[in-house]
Each structure stands twice: as structure tokens, then as C-alpha cells.
Amino acid sequence: MPYFDTASAAPLHPVARQALLAALDEGWADPARLYREGRRARLLLDAAREAAAEAVGCRPDELVFTSSGTTAVHAGIAGALSGRRRVGRHLALSAVEHSSVLHSAAAHEAAGGSFTEVPVERSGAVDPAAYAGALRADTALACLQSANHEVGTEQPVAEVAALCAEAGVPLLVDAAQSLGWGPVAGRWSLLTASAHKWGGPAGVGLLAVRKGVRFAPQGPAGERESGRAPGFENLPAIVAAAASLRAVRDEAAAEAVRLRALVGRIRSVVAERVGDVEVVGDPERRLPHLVTFSCLYVDGETLLHELDRHGFSVSSGSSCTSSTLEPSHVLKAMGVLSEGNVRVSLPMGTAEADVDRFLDVLPGVVAEVRERLGAPVSAPPSPAPAASLVVDALGRRCPIPVIELAKVIGEVPVGATVTVLADDEAARLDIPAWCEMREQEYVGEEPADRGSAYVVRRLS
Amino acid sequence: MPYFDTASAAPLHPVARQALLAALDEGWADPARLYREGRRARLLLDAAREAAAEAVGCRPDELVFTSSGTTAVHAGIAGALSGRRRVGRHLALSAVEHSSVLHSAAAHEAAGGSFTEVPVERSGAVDPAAYAGALRADTALACLQSANHEVGTEQPVAEVAALCAEAGVPLLVDAAQSLGWGPVAGRWSLLTASAHKWGGPAGVGLLAVRKGVRFAPQGPAGERESGRAPGFENLPAIVAAAASLRAVRDEAAAEAVRLRALVGRIRSVVAERVGDVEVVGDPERRLPHLVTFSCLYVDGETLLHELDRHGFSVSSGSSCTSSTLEPSHVLKAMGVLSEGNVRVSLPMGTAEADVDRFLDVLPGVVAEVRERLGAPVSAPPSPAPAASLVVDALGRRCPIPVIELAKVIGEVPVGATVTVLADDEAARLDIPAWCEMREQEYVGEEPADRGSAYVVRRLS
């Protein structure tokens, strides 16, 4: 049963399992204690810290283990903001960060701080010059992910780190999606990661804070992990996390080449065989194992269910809100289509045959979902052209408003408009995206009694 | 090799190990996902929550899993204080709470709140009436442990809960040390616990918040665990924690009787055979498996090392600061002797023979340490009585000041005084405690050029 959602959680690496089992026997005691079980636990903890620090590219005393990637991000951002409070209370971040970063920014704002979200290009990457433009005299911290968790696009971290260093602003890099593949290049100041993304166990995150970076841990004081991560160390899991990071890195170079080719095949075959699809994210500067595409006239939840029924586990839209299936903030920031969105992230060791089977099954599944929804097929009907049209899609959920638009666009003459009345939030994103894909003109949005009126001009 | 420090961390229960292994295979995926691996993880999480809630005595939707007992305490206190902020910003707690509670109180005060520490009796228990006296019109929250982590004394939780309910103040009970033994009685509002204290794995805490208690989670928003515990669920460990709690509870009644008798034996044999010792904590209203005693004229670190050399793992003083060996805030609040302090906490299944061997070894070890330090032996020398004496123990660390006092007390006539000059912080606690044990009069402390002058009058 192929599992293609390693970006949410990777299956446990065999080395992690083995190390966890050994550490359950050897490392359950309190590493702060002076007796033999405590000393043994302390040795394991020290060795794990050294191994993880080597993989991150920092000194062991710069790295602490947290209880998750999310808590690493929360602690890292809060500590760095507080440490530089005298400089100011402004935070810079990209618009496509993980929710843990966005939520930290919102909490900072609620506490009286401010933040600037740097927009991204259609590829999902920030423009370094635009990022630098967001840095101000009162900027205490800048945040940038190493690679995007939803579309796989790599961010220009080294360039942004250099610009931040020039401006004297520390840069926190959320490396959750990339750390298994290699260290983060560039002069970053803080780095966070999450073990269960690289095949380690749940319950372990990393927070590295370079010497010299002003840092004031927030929340109640703690005796553990240099006061930067509260609570008893999750030692067996920490040992397993460090061991598996090392193991994954040994396999990373070869596996990256192999998965990059498989993902390349998915990108081209999907575009070719599915039709009316947008493969999003940068095709070159990307994670080796991750690809995301959006299918017109398809709703994401139904598509996931159908793929699951065929034995494929994939995810859709925003990484942390798939159960609500709200339009993803990442796709929104990129300005790409969000309907019928599928993220495929291949675990290391994925069999080529499983990918082939996925590519065999997918076009039929998409076609079936479209047929059920009454979506237009390739050639649009062309009856006698009418004047401008209004389509009422009020109360209809994504992807119906776009389907209704596509159905009637051929009925108006070139130069005339179709106005779609819709109150579904996704329409605001998907109607312009459809226009871009179909090379029709998106005229704009007008207020309406209920919802909004989206005006589209037929160009061809 | 007998391990007698289960109050720091219990060895992993076999059921926890078994459940953890199974859940590593079945429960590694994201429980928020819609595909089969996610649904399976969700089922495991729901089942673990039900089992844990049943053991706690609350509804499943009142309970969340945190990353440790410490984070449960931090989140519980911060959320309850914020939820009742309109009532006021006062926090009540006992003086002998775990450091996670004390640190939360300090952080609350640093943020503009206030707190009152309710003193304890010599047994380590609070007086319910005294506790009620600390509740004010602006008290947002009260905290009381179910049983003390250093001396084992049970707190009158049910009585205090009733008084809190009468005053309309929610009570948070830190049940870290007792939850394996049974549910907490009384009308508590919030409860916290830690899995590795009952034989579950590290990395799992519990936070229960009764329906109707005003609660506003602090820190960045989160999608997991009702927004009360950030980060990806540590699912295999959660499954293991819940399974082992149930298993431990099945064994608790029989094991409590057995360990209570063993601890009773330690209490009486230590008092009898070691000499110059204070067995602290309530002899009756106590945890079944835990006993603490302090040995005059002995320093804790040396004693721990010697016991470790003989194969016994025990701890000393404050639970979270043993590596610094500062005088414990618990012993200080109780007003009992802190020097030569040893905490013995027996894991379930402790062999009687191991306890016997400990009791055989201990008196000799203590005597040896005392001899090395030049401590007085049982019968004090009685030369011609001198007038009042001054002993200079400046710059000498615990237990030397008390040893010097004991050496000379027999040299002054009954009614005369010995003044000890000392600058070691422990002297402030230990000299009065010695007087109480020896039935001499502690006259008081006077300022001195360096350190303090402690005045003792010989009564017998």
C-alpha cells in the first residue's frame, strides 16, 4: 500500500526503531542524576547531541532537543524576539511559512509586536531583494523556511541569510522539510527541525541557536536543555532521532537522484495525462521527493478519498488543515489554483512501480470525479454566442463556481464577459487562477448583495 | 542492581514497551489525515485518550496529551490564569510544589501577577484552613500537589478542593507522583501528570481541564489537542503511556500494601540503626513507595556517591536540582534537616531482599562518611565546662558547621551558649533542625561581619 505523504510524517526508519529499542533499556533514567543509570542516560544524551549538531552544522552546545518541530519554532521565535527586544519588535517572514511560524507571528502581534509577510513569486520562492526590503531598523528577527512543505520549492536561504547578516538581523530557518536531505547552507542564526519528518520518532524537534545570537527563553524557567526546552528529556526518542538523521543522510545523495527523477516523471505525466491541471512549485529548485498539482473542476476531499480507495495515501492543501480542507495559505500566496489539490511526497525507498501505478490510476480517478460533478470535457461546446452572461453559483462550494464558469465561457462572444456570483472563499483564488490557465482575462471582483461578483472577459 | 529512584523516572513498564512497539508500526502517521494510515492513528489516539481519561476520572474531551508533566503544568497554570483574568491575577500554591509550578508562579509574577505560597507543617502537608486563608477575591487559580515528590507526604486535596469550590476558585492538582497509585479524590478543576513517573515512556504528560473551567490556552495557536498542546502528537508514546497506566493501576492495590510495609521497615530501621537521623514526611498519610531521611554530619553528595558505589541508586534533596545539590525548597519549607538527605523511592516489583541489603549497607556507609568528616560519635566528650564559646565555621560548607557545633556543645555548661559563625546557606536550616533533634535551644541568628552568627543554648 503506497504511502505518499512523507511530508506530513515519514514512516519510522529502521535505524530509528533499533536505536529507540536500545535506548528504552539504557536511557530511561534522569540524565541529571549522579548514579550510574543517570550517568548512562547523560552519555547517550551527549552523544545524540553531538551527532545531531554535526548533521545540522553547529556546535553541540548550540543545539537543544525540543518536543516537536512546532515547539522548536515557537521557542526559537519567542526567544530570539525577546533577546533583541531593545532593537525593536518587528518580525519578517515569508508568506508561505509553516503554520507554527505564522501562529508565532500572530501571537507576537497580539502581544504588541508587528510583522511583515514577504510575498512569494508564482513558484513559491521569495525574491531575496523583496525579502531584504522587508527588513527594518526595528526588525528583531527574520524567518525563512529552507523549502516549502506544500509545494517543495527551495527558498534562496543563503542569499537571504547574507542580506540579513548585512542588515544585522538574525535569520531563523525552519528546516523541517529539508534537514534529512542535507545541511542548510548560508549564515543562518537559528535553525529548527522535526525528527518525524526524516524518519525519526515523533516527539523530538531541534532548535539550534548560534553563539552570539541574543536569546532569552520565554515561559517558566527550566533546568533542562539549557533552559530552552522545558520538561524531562524524551531520551530514547532523542537517541533514535539522532541515529536516524545520520542514517538518512548516508542514503540521501543517492536517494535524492532517484526520487528527483521519479518526481520529474510525475510532473510531466500528470500535466500530460490528467489535463486541465496545474503542476505548481519550482520545477528545478525543489525538494527531491515532493510534487504538488491542482486539478480543475475537482474537489480535493473527494479526490483524496478516491485515491485512498485505490490504496494511495496523499494529502491536499495546507499541511495542518487538511481535515478542514480550507484553501491553503501557501497556494493562495503563490496565486495558483487550489482546487483539486494533491501533494505527493515520496518516502525514501519508494518503489518505481508504485509511482507508475499511481500515474496509471490518477487520470481515471480525476476524470471520474469531474464527470460526477458535471465538469466540461476538453472541447467546450460552441452554440450561437450570447451577449454577456451572469452565472449564479451562490451557496455552491468549490469547485462548482469554476465548473459553471467553464461551462458557459464558450457561450459568450470573444470580448464579452461572464460574471460569476459566488460566496465560496475559494472562488476568489480559483477564478483568477483559471483565467490565467485558460488565457482569459480576469477583470476583477465586485461586491454583490450576497458573496461577490467575479467578472471574466473571454479573450479566445 | 537496585534502582531506588522511581520518583525521578520509573523504569519502563513491560506493557508500555509492548504497546510502544506495536504503535510504532500502527501509529506513526498524522492522525489529522484522511487516508487509512491517518485514520488508524486517529483510532489509536482516541482509544488512548479514553483509557487515560478513565484512569484520571474525567471525560475524554476534558483530557489532552502534552509533551511532559512539566509542559502540562505550564500550560494548565497559564491557561487557567488567563481564562480567569477578569477575576484577578492572584495565584495560590503550596510552598512545596514541584519546580514546574514554582517556575510558573515566578513567570506569572514577572508578567505582573502575584502569588501566595501557603506554608506547610513539619510533616510537609498544608493545613486546609491555612490554604483557605490564602484565597482572595482576586485569586484566579489555586495549585496543590496530590503528594509531595521529595518526602511522599499526601496533601489534603479533597478538603482543599472543597474549600476552593466554596470560594469559587478552580484548583489545579499536580498528580505526577500519585496518579499511578489511583485517581485523585475530590472536586479538582484541573489535573496534570507525567507518564514516565508511572512506568510509561518519557515525552508524555496529561492535562485535564474540567468542562466549565474557564481556560484560555497561551502561546501561539495550535490545531492539535484542542489547541492546548502544540506540535505533532507523540502517538506511539501516548499509546504506551495509556496502556501502562491501566496496567499499573491493575497492580497498584496489591503493590501499595507490599511497598508500604517495605517503606515502613526502612523508616524504622534507619531511625534505629543509623542514629543522628531525621526521617521526614508524614509516617502515615504518604505515598506507599517513598521515604526520605536526613543524616546529621553527612554531606549528601558524598553519601550518594558511596551508595552508588555499593550499587544503590537514590537521590537527594530537590528533585530537579540534585546536580547542584542546593538545599531543597521542600525540606526548607518543612523546617527539617537537609544535610545528608536521601530519598528512596521504590519501583513496583522491588525485591524485599534488595531493601534488606540497603538497610544492611546504609549504617556503615553513613558512619564511614561521618568518620571521614571528623563528626562526633554518639557520646559527646565532656571536659571541664567552659563559658560560652564561639566557633568559626566561615568558608566551611555543609555539614561542617553543624559538626563543629556538635563537637563543642558538651564543652559549655548547661545554660551557656555556643555561637557558630557560618556563611553556608544550609546552616540557616540545619542548625535550628539540629537543635530540635538534640533538644537544645536555638536562640536565633544575628548579623555578623561575614555570614551570620547562629546562637545555640545548651539545655542538657
PDB file of C-alpha atoms in Angstrom, chain A residues 1-3 5 8-12 17 20-22 24-25 28-30 32-37 39 67-68 70-71 74 99-100 103-104 107 194 196-197 201-204 219-224 230-237 301 304-305 307-308 311-323 325 343, chain B residues 1-3 5 8-12 17 20-22 24-25 28-30 32-37 39 67-68 70-71 74 99-100 103-104 107 194 196-197 201-204 219-224 230-237 301 304-305 307-308 311-323 325 343:
ATOM      1  CA  MET A   1       0.000   0.000   0.000  1.00  0.00           C
ATOM      2  CA  PRO A   2       1.966   3.036  -1.167  1.00  0.00           C
ATOM      3  CA  TYR A   3       2.173   5.876   1.332  1.00  0.00           C
ATOM      4  CA  ASP A   5       2.702  11.649   2.420  1.00  0.00           C
ATOM      5  CA  SER A   8       3.335  15.002   6.949  1.00  0.00           C
ATOM      6  CA  ALA A   9       5.102  12.154   8.731  1.00  0.00           C
ATOM      7  CA  ALA A  10       7.714   9.758   7.476  1.00  0.00           C
ATOM      8  CA  PRO A  11       7.451   6.075   8.385  1.00  0.00           C
ATOM      9  CA  LEU A  12       9.914   5.206  11.120  1.00  0.00           C
ATOM     10  CA  ARG A  17      13.455   1.775  15.576  1.00  0.00           C
ATOM     11  CA  LEU A  20      14.808   3.507  20.181  1.00  0.00           C
ATOM     12  CA  LEU A  21      14.630  -0.055  21.422  1.00  0.00           C
ATOM     13  CA  ALA A  22      18.197   0.036  22.712  1.00  0.00           C
ATOM     14  CA  LEU A  24      14.472   2.223  26.101  1.00  0.00           C
ATOM     15  CA  ASP A  25      16.716  -0.156  28.037  1.00  0.00           C
ATOM     16  CA  TRP A  28      15.110   5.784  30.600  1.00  0.00           C
ATOM     17  CA  ALA A  29      16.674   7.337  33.708  1.00  0.00           C
ATOM     18  CA  ASP A  30      17.097  11.009  34.554  1.00  0.00           C
ATOM     19  CA  ALA A  32      20.552  14.960  35.660  1.00  0.00           C
ATOM     20  CA  ARG A  33      21.146  12.285  38.315  1.00  0.00           C
ATOM     21  CA  LEU A  34      24.506  11.245  39.674  1.00  0.00           C
ATOM     22  CA  TYR A  35      24.019   7.450  39.896  1.00  0.00           C
ATOM     23  CA  ARG A  36      25.005   5.007  37.182  1.00  0.00           C
ATOM     24  CA  GLU A  37      21.637   4.902  35.332  1.00  0.00           C
ATOM     25  CA  ARG A  39      25.253   8.884  34.055  1.00  0.00           C
ATOM     26  CA  SER A  67       9.357  18.085  21.997  1.00  0.00           C
ATOM     27  CA  SER A  68       8.494  18.756  18.328  1.00  0.00           C
ATOM     28  CA  THR A  70       6.456  23.160  16.275  1.00  0.00           C
ATOM     29  CA  THR A  71       7.707  23.761  19.817  1.00  0.00           C
ATOM     30  CA  HIS A  74       7.661  28.596  18.968  1.00  0.00           C
ATOM     31  CA  SER A  99       1.606  27.344  10.428  1.00  0.00           C
ATOM     32  CA  SER A 100       3.847  27.176  13.514  1.00  0.00           C
ATOM     33  CA  HIS A 103       0.928  31.345  14.575  1.00  0.00           C
ATOM     34  CA  SER A 104       4.037  32.635  16.339  1.00  0.00           C
ATOM     35  CA  ALA A 107       0.858  35.680  18.881  1.00  0.00           C
ATOM     36  CA  SER A 194      11.429  17.943  13.312  1.00  0.00           C
ATOM     37  CA  HIS A 196       9.435  12.608  12.381  1.00  0.00           C
ATOM     38  CA  LYS A 197       9.866  14.340   9.021  1.00  0.00           C
ATOM     39  CA  PRO A 201      10.180   9.198  16.002  1.00  0.00           C
ATOM     40  CA  ALA A 202       7.514  11.733  16.913  1.00  0.00           C
ATOM     41  CA  GLY A 203       8.213  13.803  19.999  1.00  0.00           C
ATOM     42  CA  VAL A 204      11.577  15.292  19.011  1.00  0.00           C
ATOM     43  CA  GLY A 219       7.831  30.996  29.617  1.00  0.00           C
ATOM     44  CA  PRO A 220       8.567  29.497  33.035  1.00  0.00           C
ATOM     45  CA  ALA A 221      12.249  28.821  33.757  1.00  0.00           C
ATOM     46  CA  GLY A 222      13.547  25.305  33.228  1.00  0.00           C
ATOM     47  CA  GLU A 223      16.626  23.335  34.264  1.00  0.00           C
ATOM     48  CA  ARG A 224      16.726  21.095  31.185  1.00  0.00           C
ATOM     49  CA  PRO A 230      11.048  22.576  29.360  1.00  0.00           C
ATOM     50  CA  GLY A 231      10.368  19.136  30.792  1.00  0.00           C
ATOM     51  CA  PHE A 232      12.106  15.808  31.241  1.00  0.00           C
ATOM     52  CA  GLU A 233      14.183  14.872  28.187  1.00  0.00           C
ATOM     53  CA  ASN A 234      12.462  12.396  25.845  1.00  0.00           C
ATOM     54  CA  LEU A 235      15.715  10.487  25.765  1.00  0.00           C
ATOM     55  CA  PRO A 236      15.016   7.228  23.925  1.00  0.00           C
ATOM     56  CA  ALA A 237      13.303   9.213  21.161  1.00  0.00           C
ATOM     57  CA  GLU A 301     -11.661  15.896  -0.468  1.00  0.00           C
ATOM     58  CA  LEU A 304      -8.273  12.171  -1.663  1.00  0.00           C
ATOM     59  CA  HIS A 305     -10.995   9.696  -0.791  1.00  0.00           C
ATOM     60  CA  LEU A 307      -7.140   7.859  -4.227  1.00  0.00           C
ATOM     61  CA  ASP A 308      -7.285   6.346  -0.749  1.00  0.00           C
ATOM     62  CA  GLY A 311      -4.652   2.483  -1.993  1.00  0.00           C
ATOM     63  CA  PHE A 312      -2.741   5.748  -2.306  1.00  0.00           C
ATOM     64  CA  SER A 313      -2.171   7.994   0.699  1.00  0.00           C
ATOM     65  CA  VAL A 314      -1.608  11.585  -0.354  1.00  0.00           C
ATOM     66  CA  SER A 315      -2.544  14.900   1.174  1.00  0.00           C
ATOM     67  CA  SER A 316      -4.082  18.086  -0.041  1.00  0.00           C
ATOM     68  CA  GLY A 317      -3.715  21.787   0.540  1.00  0.00           C
ATOM     69  CA  SER A 318      -2.409  23.164   3.735  1.00  0.00           C
ATOM     70  CA  SER A 319      -0.309  20.761   5.759  1.00  0.00           C
ATOM     71  CA  CYS A 320      -2.087  21.253   9.026  1.00  0.00           C
ATOM     72  CA  THR A 321      -5.652  21.890   7.992  1.00  0.00           C
ATOM     73  CA  SER A 322      -6.443  19.023   5.658  1.00  0.00           C
ATOM     74  CA  SER A 323      -9.285  17.964   7.896  1.00  0.00           C
ATOM     75  CA  LEU A 325      -9.920  21.469   3.687  1.00  0.00           C
ATOM     76  CA  ARG A 343       0.523  16.797  -2.644  1.00  0.00           C
TER      77      ARG A 343
ATOM     78  CA  MET B   1      21.474  -3.510  40.758  1.00  0.00           C
ATOM     79  CA  PRO B   2      18.653  -1.974  42.797  1.00  0.00           C
ATOM     80  CA  TYR B   3      17.293   1.284  41.424  1.00  0.00           C
ATOM     81  CA  ASP B   5      14.693   6.498  42.401  1.00  0.00           C
ATOM     82  CA  SER B   8      12.620  10.755  39.260  1.00  0.00           C
ATOM     83  CA  ALA B   9      11.870   8.269  36.496  1.00  0.00           C
ATOM     84  CA  ALA B  10      10.342   4.824  36.675  1.00  0.00           C
ATOM     85  CA  PRO B  11      11.844   2.034  34.571  1.00  0.00           C
ATOM     86  CA  LEU B  12       9.669   1.365  31.526  1.00  0.00           C
ATOM     87  CA  ARG B  17       7.293  -1.314  25.925  1.00  0.00           C
ATOM     88  CA  LEU B  20       5.101   1.325  22.140  1.00  0.00           C
ATOM     89  CA  LEU B  21       6.443  -1.293  19.741  1.00  0.00           C
ATOM     90  CA  ALA B  22       3.005  -2.011  18.344  1.00  0.00           C
ATOM     91  CA  LEU B  24       5.475   2.366  16.174  1.00  0.00           C
ATOM     92  CA  ASP B  25       4.088   0.180  13.384  1.00  0.00           C
ATOM     93  CA  TRP B  28       3.331   6.796  13.171  1.00  0.00           C
ATOM     94  CA  ALA B  29       1.110   8.669  10.694  1.00  0.00           C
ATOM     95  CA  ASP B  30      -0.632  12.005  11.156  1.00  0.00           C
ATOM     96  CA  ALA B  32      -5.327  14.602  11.261  1.00  0.00           C
ATOM     97  CA  ARG B  33      -5.105  12.989   7.820  1.00  0.00           C
ATOM     98  CA  LEU B  34      -7.958  11.366   5.956  1.00  0.00           C
ATOM     99  CA  TYR B  35      -6.194   8.331   4.459  1.00  0.00           C
ATOM    100  CA  ARG B  36      -6.066   4.910   6.085  1.00  0.00           C
ATOM    101  CA  GLU B  37      -2.767   5.364   7.997  1.00  0.00           C
ATOM    102  CA  ARG B  39      -7.465   7.096  10.343  1.00  0.00           C
ATOM    103  CA  SER B  67       4.931  16.524  25.856  1.00  0.00           C
ATOM    104  CA  SER B  68       5.739  16.150  29.574  1.00  0.00           C
ATOM    105  CA  THR B  70       6.215  19.985  33.160  1.00  0.00           C
ATOM    106  CA  THR B  71       4.606  21.289  29.973  1.00  0.00           C
ATOM    107  CA  HIS B  74       2.984  25.216  32.459  1.00  0.00           C
ATOM    108  CA  SER B  99       9.649  23.296  40.416  1.00  0.00           C
ATOM    109  CA  SER B 100       7.415  23.440  37.307  1.00  0.00           C
ATOM    110  CA  HIS B 103       8.584  28.453  37.963  1.00  0.00           C
ATOM    111  CA  SER B 104       5.120  29.088  36.555  1.00  0.00           C
ATOM    112  CA  ALA B 107       6.838  33.746  35.436  1.00  0.00           C
ATOM    113  CA  SER B 194       3.612  12.653  33.794  1.00  0.00           C
ATOM    114  CA  HIS B 196       7.430   8.398  32.960  1.00  0.00           C
ATOM    115  CA  LYS B 197       6.629   8.580  36.671  1.00  0.00           C
ATOM    116  CA  PRO B 201       7.690   6.436  28.326  1.00  0.00           C
ATOM    117  CA  ALA B 202       9.224   9.889  28.520  1.00  0.00           C
ATOM    118  CA  GLY B 203       7.629  12.526  26.310  1.00  0.00           C
ATOM    119  CA  VAL B 204       4.027  12.273  27.540  1.00  0.00           C
ATOM    120  CA  GLY B 219       1.290  30.932  23.309  1.00  0.00           C
ATOM    121  CA  PRO B 220       0.904  30.556  19.543  1.00  0.00           C
ATOM    122  CA  ALA B 221      -2.336  28.933  18.392  1.00  0.00           C
ATOM    123  CA  GLY B 222      -2.290  25.220  17.593  1.00  0.00           C
ATOM    124  CA  GLU B 223      -4.518  22.794  15.741  1.00  0.00           C
ATOM    125  CA  ARG B 224      -3.622  19.736  17.840  1.00  0.00           C
ATOM    126  CA  PRO B 230       1.273  22.392  20.409  1.00  0.00           C
ATOM    127  CA  GLY B 231       3.031  20.135  17.921  1.00  0.00           C
ATOM    128  CA  PHE B 232       2.549  16.796  16.234  1.00  0.00           C
ATOM    129  CA  GLU B 233       1.155  14.188  18.634  1.00  0.00           C
ATOM    130  CA  ASN B 234       3.788  11.826  20.077  1.00  0.00           C
ATOM    131  CA  LEU B 235       1.431   8.983  19.274  1.00  0.00           C
ATOM    132  CA  PRO B 236       3.362   5.761  19.915  1.00  0.00           C
ATOM    133  CA  ALA B 237       4.426   7.135  23.291  1.00  0.00           C
ATOM    134  CA  GLU B 301      26.801  14.259  47.525  1.00  0.00           C
ATOM    135  CA  LEU B 304      25.032   9.409  47.124  1.00  0.00           C
ATOM    136  CA  HIS B 305      28.395   8.514  45.614  1.00  0.00           C
ATOM    137  CA  LEU B 307      25.657   4.383  47.942  1.00  0.00           C
ATOM    138  CA  ASP B 308      26.105   4.323  44.164  1.00  0.00           C
ATOM    139  CA  GLY B 311      25.072  -0.410  43.801  1.00  0.00           C
ATOM    140  CA  PHE B 312      22.159   1.664  45.124  1.00  0.00           C
ATOM    141  CA  SER B 313      20.651   4.462  43.050  1.00  0.00           C
ATOM    142  CA  VAL B 314      18.919   7.009  45.239  1.00  0.00           C
ATOM    143  CA  SER B 315      18.524  10.747  45.021  1.00  0.00           C
ATOM    144  CA  SER B 316      18.910  13.638  47.364  1.00  0.00           C
ATOM    145  CA  GLY B 317      17.210  16.921  48.055  1.00  0.00           C
ATOM    146  CA  SER B 318      15.284  18.746  45.453  1.00  0.00           C
ATOM    147  CA  SER B 319      14.024  16.621  42.590  1.00  0.00           C
ATOM    148  CA  CYS B 320      15.292  18.791  39.798  1.00  0.00           C
ATOM    149  CA  THR B 321      18.480  20.246  41.241  1.00  0.00           C
ATOM    150  CA  SER B 322      20.369  17.219  42.505  1.00  0.00           C
ATOM    151  CA  SER B 323      23.267  18.066  40.246  1.00  0.00           C
ATOM    152  CA  LEU B 325      22.883  19.881  45.438  1.00  0.00           C
ATOM    153  CA  ARG B 343      15.250   9.965  49.047  1.00  0.00           C
TER     154      ARG B 343
END
